[in-house]
Coordinates of C-alpha atoms and ligand atoms in Angstrom, one line a residue:
M1 CA 16.2 -1.2 -21.6
Q2 CA 12.9 -2.3 -20.3
D3 CA 14.4 -5.3 -18.5
D4 CA 17.1 -3.0 -17.0
I5 CA 14.6 -0.9 -15.4
R6 CA 12.8 -3.8 -13.9
G7 CA 16.1 -5.4 -12.8
E8 CA 16.9 -2.1 -11.1
I9 CA 13.6 -2.1 -9.2
L10 CA 14.0 -5.7 -8.1
K11 CA 17.5 -5.0 -6.8
G12 CA 16.3 -2.6 -4.3
L13 CA 13.1 -4.5 -3.4
K14 CA 12.7 -4.9 0.3
R15 CA 9.0 -4.3 0.7
V16 CA 6.2 -4.9 -1.9
V17 CA 2.5 -4.3 -1.7
I18 CA 0.4 -6.7 -3.8
K19 CA -3.2 -6.0 -4.7
I20 CA -5.3 -9.0 -5.4
G21 CA -8.4 -8.3 -7.5
S22 CA -11.7 -9.9 -6.9
S23 CA -11.4 -11.9 -10.0
I24 CA -8.2 -13.7 -8.7
I25 CA -10.1 -14.7 -5.6
T26 CA -13.5 -15.6 -7.0
Q27 CA -13.2 -16.4 -10.7
F28 CA -13.1 -20.0 -12.0
E29 CA -11.9 -21.1 -15.3
K30 CA -14.3 -23.6 -17.1
G31 CA -14.2 -26.9 -15.2
Q32 CA -11.8 -25.7 -12.6
A33 CA -12.5 -27.2 -9.2
G34 CA -11.4 -26.0 -5.8
S35 CA -14.3 -23.7 -4.8
E36 CA -14.4 -23.1 -1.0
N37 CA -17.3 -20.8 0.0
G38 CA -17.3 -19.3 -3.5
L39 CA -13.7 -18.6 -3.3
N40 CA -11.1 -19.9 -5.7
A41 CA -9.0 -21.8 -3.1
N42 CA -6.5 -23.0 -5.7
N43 CA -5.7 -19.5 -6.7
V44 CA -5.2 -18.5 -3.0
R45 CA -2.9 -21.6 -2.5
R46 CA -0.8 -20.5 -5.6
L47 CA -0.7 -17.0 -4.2
A48 CA 0.6 -18.3 -0.9
E49 CA 3.4 -20.2 -2.7
T50 CA 4.3 -17.1 -4.6
I51 CA 4.4 -15.0 -1.5
R52 CA 6.5 -17.7 0.3
R53 CA 9.1 -17.3 -2.6
I54 CA 9.0 -13.5 -2.3
I55 CA 9.6 -13.6 1.4
D56 CA 12.4 -16.1 0.9
R57 CA 14.1 -13.4 -1.2
D58 CA 14.2 -11.3 1.9
C59 CA 11.4 -9.0 0.8
E60 CA 8.4 -8.1 3.0
V61 CA 4.9 -8.4 1.6
V62 CA 1.7 -6.5 2.4
L63 CA -1.5 -7.6 0.7
V64 CA -4.5 -5.6 -0.3
S65 CA -7.3 -8.1 -1.1
S66 CA -10.6 -7.6 -2.7
G67 CA -13.3 -10.3 -2.9
A68 CA -15.2 -9.9 0.3
I69 CA -18.4 -8.7 -1.4
M70 CA -18.3 -11.3 -4.2
A71 CA -17.6 -14.1 -1.7
G72 CA -20.5 -12.9 0.5
R73 CA -22.9 -12.7 -2.5
E74 CA -22.0 -16.2 -3.3
R75 CA -22.5 -17.4 0.2
L76 CA -25.9 -15.7 0.5
G77 CA -26.9 -16.7 -3.0
L78 CA -27.5 -13.0 -3.8
H79 CA -26.7 -12.9 -7.6
R80 CA -29.0 -10.1 -8.8
A81 CA -27.2 -7.0 -10.1
N82 CA -28.7 -4.4 -7.8
L83 CA -28.1 -5.0 -4.2
S84 CA -29.2 -2.5 -1.5
I85 CA -26.5 -0.9 0.6
P86 CA -27.3 -3.0 3.7
E87 CA -27.3 -6.1 1.5
K88 CA -23.9 -5.2 0.1
Q89 CA -22.6 -4.5 3.6
A90 CA -23.9 -7.8 4.8
C91 CA -22.1 -9.5 1.9
A92 CA -18.9 -7.7 2.8
A93 CA -19.3 -8.8 6.4
I94 CA -19.9 -12.5 5.7
G95 CA -17.4 -12.6 2.7
Q96 CA -14.6 -10.9 4.7
S97 CA -14.4 -13.6 7.3
Y98 CA -14.5 -16.3 4.6
L99 CA -11.8 -14.5 2.8
M100 CA -9.6 -14.4 5.8
H101 CA -10.4 -17.9 6.7
T102 CA -9.2 -19.0 3.2
Y103 CA -6.0 -16.9 3.5
E104 CA -5.3 -18.3 7.0
K105 CA -5.6 -21.9 5.8
K106 CA -3.6 -21.6 2.6
F107 CA -0.9 -19.4 3.9
E108 CA -0.5 -21.5 7.0
K109 CA 0.6 -24.4 4.8
Q110 CA 3.5 -22.2 3.6
G111 CA 4.4 -21.3 7.1
L112 CA 3.0 -17.8 6.7
R113 CA 1.0 -15.9 9.3
V114 CA -1.6 -13.3 8.3
A115 CA -3.5 -10.5 10.0
Q116 CA -6.5 -8.5 8.9
I117 CA -6.7 -4.8 8.7
L118 CA -9.8 -3.0 7.5
L119 CA -9.5 0.6 6.6
G120 CA -12.0 3.3 5.8
H121 CA -11.7 6.6 4.0
D122 CA -11.4 8.4 7.3
D123 CA -8.4 6.3 8.3
L124 CA -6.6 7.5 5.2
E125 CA -7.7 11.2 5.3
N126 CA -6.9 11.7 9.0
R127 CA -3.1 11.9 9.4
K128 CA -3.2 10.6 13.0
R129 CA -5.2 7.5 12.0
F130 CA -3.1 7.2 8.9
L131 CA 0.1 7.0 11.0
N132 CA -1.5 4.7 13.5
A133 CA -2.4 2.3 10.7
K134 CA 1.2 2.5 9.5
H135 CA 2.6 1.7 12.9
T136 CA 0.3 -1.3 13.2
M137 CA 1.5 -2.6 9.8
E138 CA 5.2 -2.0 10.8
A139 CA 4.6 -4.0 14.0
L140 CA 3.1 -6.8 12.1
L141 CA 5.9 -6.9 9.5
E142 CA 8.4 -6.9 12.3
H143 CA 6.8 -10.0 13.7
K144 CA 6.9 -11.6 10.2
V145 CA 3.1 -11.4 9.9
I146 CA 1.6 -10.5 6.5
P147 CA -1.0 -7.7 6.8
I148 CA -4.0 -8.4 4.6
I149 CA -5.9 -5.2 4.0
N150 CA -9.3 -4.4 2.7
E151 CA -11.8 -1.6 2.8
N152 CA -14.1 -1.7 5.8
D153 CA -17.1 -2.2 3.5
S154 CA -19.5 -3.5 6.1
V155 CA -19.9 -0.2 7.9
T156 CA -19.2 2.4 5.2
I157 CA -21.8 3.7 2.7
D158 CA -20.9 4.4 -0.9
E159 CA -20.8 8.2 -0.5
I160 CA -17.9 8.0 1.9
K161 CA -16.0 5.0 0.6
I162 CA -12.5 4.8 -0.8
G163 CA -14.5 2.8 -3.4
D164 CA -11.9 0.7 -5.1
N165 CA -9.0 -1.3 -3.8
D166 CA -6.6 0.0 -6.5
T167 CA -6.7 3.4 -4.8
L168 CA -6.5 1.7 -1.4
A169 CA -3.5 -0.3 -2.4
A170 CA -1.7 2.8 -3.8
T171 CA -2.3 4.6 -0.6
V172 CA -1.0 1.5 1.4
A173 CA 2.1 1.3 -0.7
C174 CA 2.9 5.0 0.1
L175 CA 2.0 4.5 3.7
V176 CA 4.4 1.6 4.2
N177 CA 7.1 3.1 1.9
A178 CA 7.0 0.0 -0.4
Q179 CA 9.4 -0.1 -3.3
L180 CA 6.8 -1.6 -5.6
L181 CA 3.1 -2.0 -6.0
I182 CA 2.0 -5.1 -7.9
I183 CA -1.6 -5.1 -9.0
L184 CA -2.8 -8.6 -9.9
S185 CA -5.8 -8.3 -12.2
D186 CA -7.6 -10.4 -14.8
V187 CA -6.1 -8.4 -17.8
D188 CA -2.6 -8.5 -19.1
G189 CA -1.9 -4.9 -18.6
L190 CA -2.7 -1.6 -20.3
F191 CA -3.6 -2.2 -24.0
S192 CA -2.3 0.2 -26.7
S193 CA -5.9 0.5 -28.0
D194 CA -9.3 -0.7 -27.1
P195 CA -9.3 -4.5 -27.5
S196 CA -13.1 -4.7 -27.8
I197 CA -12.9 -2.7 -31.1
K198 CA -10.3 -5.0 -32.5
R199 CA -12.3 -8.0 -31.4
K200 CA -15.4 -6.7 -33.1
K201 CA -13.4 -6.3 -36.3
G202 CA -12.1 -9.8 -35.9
E203 CA -8.5 -8.5 -35.6
S204 CA -6.0 -9.8 -33.1
P205 CA -5.8 -8.1 -29.7
P206 CA -3.7 -4.9 -29.4
E207 CA -0.4 -4.9 -27.7
I208 CA 0.3 -4.4 -24.1
I209 CA 2.2 -1.2 -23.3
E210 CA 5.2 -2.4 -21.5
H211 CA 6.3 0.8 -19.8
V212 CA 4.4 4.0 -19.0
D213 CA 6.7 6.7 -17.7
G214 CA 4.1 9.3 -17.0
I215 CA 0.4 9.5 -16.7
T216 CA -0.6 11.7 -19.6
E217 CA -4.2 12.5 -20.6
E218 CA -3.8 10.1 -23.4
I219 CA -2.9 7.2 -21.0
E220 CA -5.9 8.1 -18.9
K221 CA -8.2 8.0 -21.9
L222 CA -6.7 4.7 -23.0
A223 CA -7.5 3.3 -19.6
G224 CA -11.0 4.6 -19.5
R225 CA -12.1 4.2 -23.0
S226 CA -13.9 0.9 -22.9
N227 CA -17.1 0.1 -21.1
S228 CA -16.6 -3.6 -21.6
T229 CA -16.2 -5.6 -18.4
I230 CA -13.5 -7.9 -19.8
T231 CA -11.2 -5.5 -21.5
V232 CA -9.7 -2.2 -20.2
G233 CA -12.8 -1.4 -18.2
G234 CA -11.1 -1.9 -14.8
M235 CA -7.9 -0.1 -15.9
Y236 CA -8.9 3.4 -15.1
T237 CA -8.5 3.1 -11.3
K238 CA -5.3 1.2 -11.9
V239 CA -3.8 4.0 -13.9
L240 CA -4.9 6.5 -11.2
A241 CA -3.4 4.2 -8.6
A242 CA -0.1 4.2 -10.6
K243 CA -0.3 8.0 -10.8
R244 CA -0.5 8.2 -7.1
T245 CA 2.3 5.8 -6.3
M246 CA 4.6 7.4 -9.0
S247 CA 4.2 10.8 -7.4
F248 CA 5.5 9.2 -4.2
G249 CA 8.4 7.6 -6.0
I250 CA 7.0 4.1 -6.1
P251 CA 6.6 2.1 -9.3
T252 CA 3.3 0.2 -10.0
L253 CA 3.2 -3.0 -12.1
V254 CA -0.1 -4.2 -13.5
V255 CA -0.1 -7.9 -14.4
N256 CA -2.4 -10.7 -15.1
G257 CA -2.7 -12.6 -11.8
L258 CA -4.6 -15.5 -13.4
D259 CA -1.5 -16.4 -15.5
N260 CA 0.6 -18.8 -13.4
S261 CA 3.8 -17.9 -15.2
V262 CA 3.6 -14.3 -14.2
P263 CA 5.2 -14.3 -10.7
D264 CA 8.4 -16.0 -12.0
K265 CA 8.6 -13.5 -14.9
I266 CA 8.2 -10.6 -12.5
F267 CA 11.0 -11.8 -10.2
S268 CA 13.4 -12.7 -12.9
G269 CA 13.1 -9.2 -14.3
K270 CA 11.3 -10.2 -17.5
S271 CA 9.0 -7.9 -19.2
V272 CA 5.5 -8.8 -18.3
G273 CA 2.3 -6.6 -17.8
T274 CA 2.6 -2.8 -17.8
L275 CA 5.2 -1.0 -15.6
F276 CA 4.3 2.5 -14.5
W277 CA 7.5 4.1 -13.5
A278 CA 9.3 7.4 -14.2
G279 CA 12.7 6.4 -13.0
R280 CA 14.8 6.6 -9.9
E281 CA 15.1 10.4 -9.7
K282 CA 11.5 10.4 -8.4
I283 CA 12.2 8.3 -5.3
A284 CA 12.4 11.3 -3.0
N285 CA 8.9 12.6 -3.7
R286 CA 7.3 11.6 -0.5
K287 CA 10.1 13.4 1.3
H288 CA 9.4 16.3 -1.0
W289 CA 5.8 16.3 0.2
I290 CA 6.9 16.3 3.8
A291 CA 9.4 19.1 3.2
H292 CA 7.5 21.3 0.9
T293 CA 3.8 20.6 0.8
L294 CA 2.9 20.2 4.5
K295 CA 2.8 23.3 6.7
P296 CA 4.9 22.7 9.9
S297 CA 3.0 23.6 13.0
G298 CA 5.7 23.5 15.6
K299 CA 9.4 23.6 16.2
I300 CA 11.6 21.1 17.9
T301 CA 15.2 22.1 18.9
V302 CA 17.6 19.2 19.2
D303 CA 21.1 19.0 20.8
S304 CA 24.3 18.6 18.7
G305 CA 24.3 14.8 19.1
A306 CA 20.9 14.4 17.7
S307 CA 21.6 17.0 15.1
K308 CA 24.6 14.9 13.9
A309 CA 22.7 11.7 14.1
I310 CA 20.0 13.1 11.8
V311 CA 22.1 15.0 9.3
D312 CA 25.1 12.8 9.0
R313 CA 23.8 9.3 9.8
G314 CA 20.1 9.6 8.6
K315 CA 18.9 8.5 12.1
S316 CA 15.4 9.0 13.7
L317 CA 14.9 11.7 16.3
L318 CA 14.6 10.2 19.8
P319 CA 13.2 12.0 22.9
A320 CA 16.7 12.1 24.5
G321 CA 18.0 14.5 21.8
V322 CA 15.1 17.1 22.2
I323 CA 15.9 20.2 24.1
K324 CA 13.2 22.6 23.3
V325 CA 9.6 22.3 21.9
E326 CA 7.5 25.2 20.6
G327 CA 4.3 25.9 18.7
E328 CA 1.1 23.9 18.7
F329 CA 1.1 20.5 17.2
E330 CA -0.6 17.2 17.4
F331 CA 0.5 13.6 16.7
G332 CA 1.2 13.3 13.0
N333 CA 1.7 17.0 12.2
A334 CA 4.7 18.3 10.4
V335 CA 7.3 20.1 12.5
H336 CA 10.5 22.0 11.9
I337 CA 13.6 20.4 13.5
L338 CA 16.2 23.0 14.6
S339 CA 19.8 22.7 15.7
E340 CA 20.8 24.5 18.9
D341 CA 21.8 27.7 17.0
G342 CA 18.2 27.9 15.6
T343 CA 19.1 26.7 12.0
E344 CA 16.4 24.4 10.5
I345 CA 18.1 21.1 9.8
A346 CA 15.1 18.9 9.0
R347 CA 11.4 18.6 8.8
G348 CA 9.3 15.6 9.7
L349 CA 6.0 14.1 11.0
V350 CA 6.0 14.0 14.7
N351 CA 4.7 11.0 16.8
Y352 CA 3.8 13.0 20.0
N353 CA 1.7 16.1 20.7
L354 CA 3.3 19.2 22.2
R355 CA 2.2 18.4 25.8
D356 CA 3.6 14.8 25.7
L357 CA 6.8 15.8 24.0
N358 CA 7.4 18.5 26.5
Q359 CA 7.0 15.9 29.3
I360 CA 9.5 13.5 27.7
K361 CA 12.1 15.8 26.1
G362 CA 15.6 14.8 27.0
M363 CA 14.6 11.5 28.4
K364 CA 16.1 8.1 27.7
T365 CA 13.8 5.5 26.1
S366 CA 13.5 3.6 29.4
A367 CA 12.3 6.6 31.2
V368 CA 9.7 7.3 28.5
R369 CA 8.5 3.7 28.8
K370 CA 7.9 4.3 32.5
I371 CA 5.6 7.1 31.7
F372 CA 3.7 5.7 28.7
G373 CA 4.0 1.9 29.4
E374 CA 4.7 -0.4 26.5
N375 CA 2.4 1.5 24.2
F376 CA 4.7 4.3 23.1
Y377 CA 6.8 5.5 20.1
E378 CA 10.5 5.2 20.5
E379 CA 11.0 7.8 17.9
V380 CA 9.8 11.4 18.2
V381 CA 10.2 11.6 14.4
H382 CA 10.9 8.3 12.6
R383 CA 13.6 8.6 9.9
D384 CA 11.0 7.4 7.2
D385 CA 9.0 10.5 8.1
L386 CA 12.0 12.8 8.3
V387 CA 13.7 14.9 5.6
V388 CA 17.0 16.5 6.1
L389 CA 17.1 20.0 4.5
Ligands
LIG1 N1 -13.5 -4.0 -1.1 C1 -14.3 -4.8 -2.0 C2 -14.4 -6.2 -1.6 O1 -13.6 -6.7 -0.9 C3 -13.6 -4.7 -3.4 C4 -13.3 -3.4 -4.0 C5 -12.5 -3.5 -5.3 O2 -12.3 -4.6 -5.7 O3 -12.0 -2.5 -5.7 O4 -15.3 -6.9 -2.0

């Protein structure tokens, strides 16, 4: 049963977000060589090989990578526990460039190109910036470049931070409509009980829960129970990340990224780590959010050709199909999409504000390009941001 669910997820896998924990990037096993600027270059090389294989399966990859602060600490020799905020920010600044340098080098060997995107809390809260980030990532993926995302730690203070890259990765997975989020950590998954207690008693470690189909209070407690740094300590934010992706219809898989056999197991559908997934019926949840949670702030009336393209063929709405624009909306707001007789046929997130859309309504793409230059959105509402009612 478990393998069936995983097989099903793999079948539809066209885009995956992989979160790489600091431990994967900076931890060394005893006697392991390969340190470059405090980073575990061997692990980055192995990661590059894995990602090459995933891309060869015709699946796009977006990375969310931690490790900047740890790498910077190493570089500056700042090993004490309590660093001031400017010190941490300095570590992030210096570490981030070493991080990217290492990714560049190792990924290039696999014929992979990478690009850095640093996001802050504001970028995720503000829908306009959120969509802008999305469009940048789409453009990178279209050009076969792997976006590597981290929090913009060098300019954000703790109070206004996203804070952890599990949350960031979950948000990114929703942002790019991935079909799977894989979190590579240094634990095997979610334990069925606190391993530190078992260890103290000299008992063998508890089992890994293979499948979590809903984030209950009990699961949250299990994830947050231990204070130990080596057991389930870091699992709480992973469970919250899984909660977030699941409500958008995206499964999350938490696995041990230090175990070299894990990638093959994942991609052959074998049971490894903990899969957080409620089942296929949840897939439409993001669309549910667009259709039911957001308050539309304007109306766009479309001609019968556009109406058919949207309803019957699941197409995006282009400027050429727009005949009337009403209300007050900005880029990124939700809008009603109406057919000529005034019936609401769809809702979606709009790529233009009212003024600009009024200017380009009814126009062909080439005419729109003349007005806005190359820097414009072909779609008024992209089909990924559109839900037919
Ligand atoms: N953004 C931090 C860094 O790159 C890591 C945060 C986290 O691991 O959750 O160092």
